[in-house]
Amino acid sequence: MVLLAVAGCLAAAAALSACTGSQPGPATSTAVSSSTPPASVAAPSTAPTPAPAQAAETAAGDNPATAALKQTLAGALNRLAAGTPKPATAQVADALTGAGIPGAALEVSESRTPTGLEADAIEAAVLADGDCVIGQIRDGSVTVSVLPVLASGKCFVGAPA
């Protein structure tokens, strides 16, 4: 009975976060284990999300491959956002694979909610060298961060296996 109540509370919390524009995913549900986290990563809170930066941020300890991937992701998303401030899922996937990011390593969030509403932001994540390089487009602004890979081996919570 208690397990059922907990599951119901979690489902209600997830539904409410979808209505308020909060994006489920590693940035809000995964703690960063490095001693110097990137500025765009914050502890989970109910406070509004700060305005995203225009360029990729450099995290201490990025390996060269991760740093190059961040630049590629940021460049492709900035070019896309300049012409399409609220792109669709397929547009993001096409822009990133066109920039040389392998489709098998790419995860892209949905641009529409299950009820057909436009999402507040769209996120893309690339799994590389034990890191998740995650980019977000929100109203034409791009933010790119590096986060640890989830226990599932994916970057997004709830990503298909």
Short mmCIF file of C-alpha atoms in Angstrom, two decimals:
data_model
loop_
_atom_site.label_atom_id
_atom_site.label_comp_id
_atom_site.label_asym_id
_atom_site.label_seq_id
_atom_site.Cartn_x
_atom_site.Cartn_y
_atom_site.Cartn_z
CA MET A 1 0.00 0.00 0.00
CA VAL A 2 2.83 2.40 0.89
CA LEU A 3 4.60 1.56 -2.37
CA LEU A 4 1.43 2.37 -4.29
CA ALA A 5 1.12 5.73 -2.51
CA VAL A 6 4.76 6.58 -3.24
CA ALA A 7 4.33 5.64 -6.91
CA GLY A 8 1.22 7.84 -7.09
CA CYS A 9 3.07 10.79 -5.56
CA LEU A 10 5.96 10.37 -8.01
CA ALA A 11 3.57 10.22 -10.96
CA ALA A 12 1.80 13.37 -9.76
CA ALA A 13 5.11 15.19 -9.31
CA ALA A 14 6.20 14.20 -12.82
CA ALA A 15 2.90 15.38 -14.28
CA LEU A 16 3.12 18.70 -12.47
CA SER A 17 6.70 19.30 -13.57
CA ALA A 18 5.63 18.76 -17.19
CA CYS A 19 2.94 21.43 -16.76
CA THR A 20 5.32 23.98 -15.28
CA GLY A 21 7.91 23.62 -18.02
CA SER A 22 10.51 21.82 -15.92
CA GLN A 23 12.50 19.44 -18.04
CA PRO A 24 13.12 15.98 -16.60
CA GLY A 25 16.61 14.78 -17.21
CA PRO A 26 20.12 14.63 -15.90
CA ALA A 27 20.52 18.36 -15.30
CA THR A 28 17.76 18.34 -12.68
CA SER A 29 17.96 14.81 -11.35
CA THR A 30 21.62 13.83 -11.31
CA ALA A 31 24.23 15.11 -8.88
CA VAL A 32 27.58 16.07 -10.37
CA SER A 33 30.46 14.24 -8.76
CA SER A 34 33.34 16.50 -9.81
CA SER A 35 34.91 18.95 -7.41
CA THR A 36 34.29 21.86 -9.78
CA PRO A 37 30.90 21.46 -11.51
CA PRO A 38 30.06 23.52 -14.62
CA ALA A 39 28.27 26.77 -13.89
CA SER A 40 25.15 25.62 -15.77
CA VAL A 41 24.61 22.63 -13.45
CA ALA A 42 22.63 23.32 -10.31
CA ALA A 43 21.30 21.23 -7.48
CA PRO A 44 17.66 20.24 -7.91
CA SER A 45 15.36 23.02 -6.77
CA THR A 46 12.01 24.59 -7.44
CA ALA A 47 13.62 27.94 -8.29
CA PRO A 48 13.28 29.19 -11.88
CA THR A 49 16.00 28.15 -14.30
CA PRO A 50 18.55 30.91 -14.93
CA ALA A 51 18.86 32.33 -18.44
CA PRO A 52 21.01 30.05 -20.62
CA ALA A 53 24.40 31.16 -21.91
CA GLN A 54 24.99 31.70 -25.61
CA ALA A 55 28.09 29.51 -25.91
CA ALA A 56 29.37 26.24 -24.52
CA GLU A 57 30.85 26.53 -21.06
CA THR A 58 34.21 25.00 -20.25
CA ALA A 59 34.20 22.59 -17.33
CA ALA A 60 37.39 21.85 -15.46
CA GLY A 61 38.77 18.44 -16.34
CA ASP A 62 37.18 18.10 -19.79
CA ASN A 63 39.23 15.77 -21.93
CA PRO A 64 40.07 17.02 -25.44
CA ALA A 65 37.48 14.78 -27.12
CA THR A 66 34.73 16.01 -24.80
CA ALA A 67 35.79 19.65 -25.28
CA ALA A 68 35.72 19.22 -29.07
CA LEU A 69 32.30 17.57 -28.87
CA LYS A 70 31.00 20.47 -26.74
CA GLN A 71 32.18 22.93 -29.38
CA THR A 72 30.61 20.89 -32.21
CA LEU A 73 27.32 20.57 -30.33
CA ALA A 74 27.26 24.26 -29.38
CA GLY A 75 28.08 25.37 -32.93
CA ALA A 76 25.41 23.20 -34.54
CA LEU A 77 22.73 24.18 -31.98
CA ASN A 78 23.58 27.89 -32.22
CA ARG A 79 23.30 27.78 -36.04
CA LEU A 80 19.95 25.98 -35.75
CA ALA A 81 18.61 28.30 -33.04
CA ALA A 82 19.59 31.39 -35.05
CA GLY A 83 17.12 30.42 -37.77
CA THR A 84 14.64 28.41 -35.72
CA PRO A 85 14.37 29.52 -32.07
CA LYS A 86 12.00 26.61 -31.23
CA PRO A 87 13.09 23.70 -33.44
CA ALA A 88 11.35 20.34 -33.71
CA THR A 89 12.96 17.10 -32.56
CA ALA A 90 13.78 16.02 -36.12
CA GLN A 91 15.40 19.40 -36.91
CA VAL A 92 17.72 19.06 -33.90
CA ALA A 93 18.63 15.47 -34.80
CA ASP A 94 19.29 16.44 -38.43
CA ALA A 95 21.43 19.45 -37.46
CA LEU A 96 23.57 17.38 -35.10
CA THR A 97 24.04 14.37 -37.37
CA GLY A 98 24.82 16.84 -40.18
CA ALA A 99 27.56 18.27 -37.95
CA GLY A 100 29.13 14.80 -37.72
CA ILE A 101 27.65 13.56 -34.45
CA PRO A 102 26.81 9.85 -34.79
CA GLY A 103 23.08 9.17 -34.56
CA ALA A 104 23.65 6.08 -32.39
CA ALA A 105 25.21 8.24 -29.64
CA LEU A 106 22.53 10.96 -29.85
CA GLU A 107 19.43 11.42 -27.68
CA VAL A 108 16.96 14.25 -28.45
CA SER A 109 13.97 15.24 -26.32
CA GLU A 110 10.51 15.67 -27.78
CA SER A 111 9.52 19.10 -29.05
CA ARG A 112 5.84 18.43 -28.27
CA THR A 113 4.18 17.18 -25.10
CA PRO A 114 1.97 14.08 -25.19
CA THR A 115 -1.05 16.44 -25.34
CA GLY A 116 0.35 18.27 -28.39
CA LEU A 117 1.63 21.43 -26.70
CA GLU A 118 4.95 22.96 -27.73
CA ALA A 119 7.75 22.14 -25.26
CA ASP A 120 9.43 25.07 -23.50
CA ALA A 121 12.86 23.76 -24.48
CA ILE A 122 14.42 20.95 -26.46
CA GLU A 123 17.51 19.08 -25.33
CA ALA A 124 20.02 16.91 -27.09
CA ALA A 125 22.61 14.68 -25.45
CA VAL A 126 25.61 12.89 -26.87
CA LEU A 127 27.27 10.00 -25.06
CA ALA A 128 31.06 10.14 -25.45
CA ASP A 129 34.00 8.84 -23.41
CA GLY A 130 31.96 8.27 -20.25
CA ASP A 131 30.42 11.76 -20.37
CA CYS A 132 27.12 13.16 -21.52
CA VAL A 133 27.46 16.39 -23.47
CA ILE A 134 24.03 17.99 -23.18
CA GLY A 135 22.78 20.97 -25.16
CA GLN A 136 19.52 22.85 -24.72
CA ILE A 137 17.69 25.33 -26.95
CA ARG A 138 15.21 27.53 -25.12
CA ASP A 139 13.70 30.48 -27.03
CA GLY A 140 16.70 30.69 -29.35
CA SER A 141 19.32 30.56 -26.57
CA VAL A 142 21.74 27.64 -26.34
CA THR A 143 23.38 26.13 -23.25
CA VAL A 144 25.83 23.23 -23.35
CA SER A 145 27.01 21.27 -20.28
CA VAL A 146 28.90 18.08 -19.49
CA LEU A 147 27.30 15.67 -17.02
CA PRO A 148 28.05 12.12 -15.93
CA VAL A 149 26.46 9.17 -17.66
CA LEU A 150 23.46 7.71 -15.81
CA ALA A 151 23.51 4.19 -14.37
CA SER A 152 21.40 3.10 -17.37
CA GLY A 153 24.31 3.99 -19.67
CA LYS A 154 22.20 6.79 -21.19
CA CYS A 155 22.12 10.55 -20.75
CA PHE A 156 18.36 11.06 -20.39
CA VAL A 157 16.22 9.63 -17.62
CA GLY A 158 13.64 7.33 -19.16
CA ALA A 159 15.57 6.92 -22.42
CA PRO A 160 14.76 3.65 -24.21
CA ALA A 161 17.33 0.89 -23.71
#
